[in-house]
Amino acid sequence: RPGAHAARLVSVGTPRRGCWCDYSSSASRRPQEAQLTQHKRPRPTSRANRSPSVVAMGSSEEPSLQIIAKLTIILIGFYALYFGVSSLLAVLFDVEIDGRMPFDFENFDPAEEKMLPGWLSCVITYLLSIALIFFVVKSSARTWDYAWSLTILHWVVCMGVMGDFPTNWIWWVTIIVLTIAMGFAGWMANMWRENRTPSPIKPMGA
C-alpha cells in the first residue's frame, strides 16, 4: 500500500531512540583513525640516512671523503717513516740500501744479521706511527679501524711489490703484534686527549 510504504521509509530513515550501536561504533573508530594518521606522519630521518657520503666507523660516523683523506695521509707518512728508518739502519749495519726493504717479507728474521735491519725498521716504523694515529685520527672510537686498515693496505702493497703471498711466519707474527701495539697505544693517547679536552658548556635554555 502507498501509505504503508511511506511509513516504512520513515521508520527506516529515522534512527530509533533506543539504538546506540551506530554511535558507539563511530566513537570507537575515532581513536583508531587517529592512530592511523599518526602512523602515516613522516618520521624524521635517522642519522645514518642523512647523507649518502657518511660511512660508519667504530661507534661514530665520519664522511667517506674524510676517511679516504686520513688513510692517504697515514699511508704516506707510514712509508715515509719506513723508507727513512730502513735507509738509516742499512747505513748503520753496513747493508746495501734496497728500496724493497719495507716490502720484503722474505728476508725478515731478527736472528740473522743481514735480515735484522729489515725487522728492526718494521718495528721502529710501527712504533713511530703511533704519532700518526694520534695527530691524524684524533678519535679513540676510530683508532682501531685505521690501525688495521693501515696493516691490510701494507699487506696488499707488499704482495704487489714482491709478487707473492707472504709465508714467513715471523713477518706475520711481527705485523699482527705491532698492529695491536700501535692500535692500543693510539687508543690510549686519543683517550687521554679526549679526557683532557673540556667539553663545551651549553648556555641555559638551549
Short mmCIF file of C-alpha atoms in Angstrom, two decimals:
data_model
loop_
_atom_site.label_atom_id
_atom_site.label_comp_id
_atom_site.label_asym_id
_atom_site.label_seq_id
_atom_site.Cartn_x
_atom_site.Cartn_y
_atom_site.Cartn_z
CA ARG A 1 0.00 0.00 0.00
CA PRO A 2 1.21 3.57 -0.58
CA GLY A 3 0.61 4.67 2.98
CA ALA A 4 2.33 1.58 4.46
CA HIS A 5 5.31 2.02 2.07
CA ALA A 6 5.75 5.66 3.13
CA ALA A 7 5.54 4.74 6.79
CA ARG A 8 8.17 2.04 6.26
CA LEU A 9 10.53 4.58 4.62
CA VAL A 10 10.04 6.98 7.50
CA SER A 11 10.73 4.27 10.07
CA VAL A 12 13.92 3.16 8.25
CA GLY A 13 15.28 6.68 7.67
CA THR A 14 14.81 7.89 11.24
CA PRO A 15 17.09 6.44 13.96
CA ARG A 16 15.49 4.65 16.83
CA ARG A 17 15.67 6.15 20.25
CA GLY A 18 16.95 3.01 21.91
CA CYS A 19 19.60 2.22 19.28
CA TRP A 20 23.16 3.15 20.39
CA CYS A 21 25.16 0.77 18.19
CA ASP A 22 25.82 3.27 15.39
CA TYR A 23 27.04 5.96 17.78
CA SER A 24 29.28 3.60 19.74
CA SER A 25 30.83 2.15 16.56
CA SER A 26 31.58 5.63 15.18
CA ALA A 27 33.06 6.68 18.51
CA SER A 28 35.27 3.59 18.57
CA ARG A 29 36.53 4.36 15.08
CA ARG A 30 37.81 7.80 16.07
CA PRO A 31 40.84 6.69 18.17
CA GLN A 32 41.72 4.06 15.53
CA GLU A 33 41.64 6.70 12.80
CA ALA A 34 43.78 8.99 14.97
CA GLN A 35 46.34 6.21 15.41
CA LEU A 36 46.41 5.58 11.66
CA THR A 37 47.02 9.28 10.95
CA GLN A 38 49.84 9.29 13.49
CA HIS A 39 51.47 6.27 11.80
CA LYS A 40 51.17 7.93 8.41
CA ARG A 41 53.08 11.02 9.53
CA PRO A 42 56.62 11.16 8.08
CA ARG A 43 59.18 10.19 10.64
CA PRO A 44 62.37 12.25 11.00
CA THR A 45 65.31 10.82 9.13
CA SER A 46 67.84 8.99 11.23
CA ARG A 47 71.50 9.98 11.46
CA ALA A 48 72.51 7.11 9.22
CA ASN A 49 70.19 8.32 6.40
CA ARG A 50 71.10 11.98 6.45
CA SER A 51 73.77 11.81 3.79
CA PRO A 52 74.88 9.02 1.45
CA SER A 53 78.51 10.10 1.83
CA VAL A 54 78.64 9.10 5.50
CA VAL A 55 80.38 5.89 6.47
CA ALA A 56 80.17 4.48 9.97
CA MET A 57 83.48 3.53 11.54
CA GLY A 58 83.56 2.26 15.05
CA SER A 59 80.83 3.81 17.13
CA SER A 60 80.61 7.14 15.28
CA GLU A 61 80.06 8.45 11.80
CA GLU A 62 82.58 10.11 9.53
CA PRO A 63 82.30 11.33 5.92
CA SER A 64 83.79 8.89 3.43
CA LEU A 65 85.96 11.57 1.82
CA GLN A 66 87.43 12.41 5.19
CA ILE A 67 88.19 8.73 5.82
CA ILE A 68 89.97 8.43 2.47
CA ALA A 69 91.94 11.62 3.12
CA LYS A 70 93.06 10.45 6.56
CA LEU A 71 94.02 7.00 5.30
CA THR A 72 96.05 8.57 2.49
CA ILE A 73 97.90 10.84 4.92
CA ILE A 74 98.61 7.95 7.29
CA LEU A 75 99.80 5.69 4.46
CA ILE A 76 102.13 8.35 3.03
CA GLY A 77 103.52 9.15 6.45
CA PHE A 78 103.93 5.44 7.23
CA TYR A 79 106.01 4.74 4.13
CA ALA A 80 108.00 7.97 4.54
CA LEU A 81 108.97 6.78 8.02
CA TYR A 82 109.61 3.25 6.75
CA PHE A 83 111.96 4.32 3.97
CA GLY A 84 113.79 6.77 6.24
CA VAL A 85 114.29 4.26 9.06
CA SER A 86 115.30 1.40 6.71
CA SER A 87 117.86 3.61 4.93
CA LEU A 88 119.35 4.73 8.24
CA LEU A 89 119.57 1.17 9.56
CA ALA A 90 121.10 -0.03 6.30
CA VAL A 91 123.89 2.51 6.75
CA LEU A 92 124.39 1.64 10.42
CA PHE A 93 124.52 -2.10 9.77
CA ASP A 94 126.61 -1.64 6.60
CA VAL A 95 123.98 -3.31 4.43
CA GLU A 96 123.19 -2.45 0.83
CA ILE A 97 120.32 0.02 0.66
CA ASP A 98 117.45 -1.71 -1.07
CA GLY A 99 114.29 0.13 -1.97
CA ARG A 100 112.28 -3.05 -1.44
CA MET A 101 113.25 -3.45 2.22
CA PRO A 102 109.92 -2.06 3.57
CA PHE A 103 108.06 -4.65 1.47
CA ASP A 104 110.45 -7.59 1.76
CA PHE A 105 108.77 -10.26 3.89
CA GLU A 106 111.20 -12.98 2.81
CA ASN A 107 114.42 -11.50 4.24
CA PHE A 108 112.77 -10.79 7.57
CA ASP A 109 114.42 -12.51 10.52
CA PRO A 110 115.90 -10.85 13.63
CA ALA A 111 118.12 -13.87 14.24
CA GLU A 112 120.17 -13.20 11.07
CA GLU A 113 122.44 -10.19 11.00
CA LYS A 114 121.76 -9.39 7.33
CA MET A 115 117.99 -9.56 7.86
CA LEU A 116 117.99 -7.69 11.18
CA PRO A 117 117.72 -4.19 9.61
CA GLY A 118 114.53 -5.19 7.80
CA TRP A 119 112.93 -6.47 11.00
CA LEU A 120 114.10 -3.52 13.09
CA SER A 121 112.90 -0.99 10.53
CA CYS A 122 109.42 -2.54 10.65
CA VAL A 123 109.30 -2.42 14.46
CA ILE A 124 110.53 1.18 14.68
CA THR A 125 108.20 2.36 11.91
CA TYR A 126 105.12 0.89 13.58
CA LEU A 127 106.07 2.43 16.92
CA LEU A 128 106.61 5.84 15.31
CA SER A 129 103.25 5.50 13.53
CA ILE A 130 101.52 5.90 16.89
CA ALA A 131 102.10 9.62 16.37
CA LEU A 132 100.24 9.40 13.04
CA ILE A 133 97.26 7.81 14.77
CA PHE A 134 97.35 10.49 17.44
CA PHE A 135 97.71 13.57 15.22
CA VAL A 136 95.67 12.43 12.18
CA VAL A 137 92.86 10.25 13.53
CA LYS A 138 92.19 12.28 16.71
CA SER A 139 89.48 9.88 17.88
CA SER A 140 89.64 6.89 20.20
CA ALA A 141 86.50 5.39 18.63
CA ARG A 142 88.17 5.10 15.21
CA THR A 143 91.75 4.27 16.24
CA TRP A 144 91.47 0.51 15.75
CA ASP A 145 89.78 0.91 12.35
CA TYR A 146 92.63 3.00 10.99
CA ALA A 147 95.31 0.79 12.56
CA TRP A 148 94.01 -2.40 10.96
CA SER A 149 93.25 -0.63 7.68
CA LEU A 150 96.88 0.52 7.53
CA THR A 151 98.18 -3.02 8.08
CA ILE A 152 95.82 -4.50 5.48
CA LEU A 153 96.87 -1.92 2.90
CA HIS A 154 100.54 -2.56 3.72
CA TRP A 155 99.98 -6.30 3.24
CA VAL A 156 98.39 -5.70 -0.17
CA VAL A 157 101.21 -3.39 -1.25
CA CYS A 158 103.82 -5.93 -0.09
CA MET A 159 102.22 -8.66 -2.19
CA GLY A 160 102.09 -6.31 -5.19
CA VAL A 161 105.77 -5.37 -4.90
CA MET A 162 107.12 -8.84 -4.12
CA GLY A 163 104.70 -10.66 -6.43
CA ASP A 164 104.00 -13.41 -3.93
CA PHE A 165 101.95 -14.23 -0.87
CA PRO A 166 103.86 -13.86 2.42
CA THR A 167 104.54 -17.24 4.01
CA ASN A 168 107.14 -16.12 6.55
CA TRP A 169 105.54 -16.69 9.94
CA ILE A 170 107.95 -14.27 11.60
CA TRP A 171 106.65 -11.47 9.36
CA TRP A 172 103.03 -12.34 10.16
CA VAL A 173 103.57 -12.50 13.93
CA THR A 174 105.55 -9.26 13.91
CA ILE A 175 102.95 -7.41 11.85
CA ILE A 176 100.00 -8.58 13.96
CA VAL A 177 101.71 -7.84 17.29
CA LEU A 178 102.86 -4.41 16.11
CA THR A 179 99.36 -3.56 14.84
CA ILE A 180 97.86 -4.44 18.21
CA ALA A 181 100.54 -2.39 19.99
CA MET A 182 100.06 0.59 17.68
CA GLY A 183 96.27 0.44 17.99
CA PHE A 184 96.32 0.14 21.77
CA ALA A 185 98.86 2.93 22.24
CA GLY A 186 96.98 5.17 19.78
CA TRP A 187 93.69 4.42 21.50
CA MET A 188 95.18 5.32 24.90
CA ALA A 189 96.69 8.53 23.52
CA ASN A 190 93.42 9.62 21.94
CA MET A 191 91.52 8.74 25.11
CA TRP A 192 93.94 10.95 27.05
CA ARG A 193 93.31 13.79 24.59
CA GLU A 194 89.52 13.42 24.83
CA ASN A 195 89.54 13.34 28.65
CA ARG A 196 91.92 16.29 28.77
CA THR A 197 89.87 18.46 26.40
CA PRO A 198 86.96 20.09 28.29
CA SER A 199 83.52 19.72 26.76
CA PRO A 200 81.83 22.95 25.60
CA ILE A 201 79.40 24.44 28.13
CA LYS A 202 75.91 24.85 26.71
CA PRO A 203 74.02 28.03 27.61
CA MET A 204 70.98 27.73 29.85
CA GLY A 205 67.74 27.18 28.00
CA ALA A 206 69.47 25.84 24.87
#
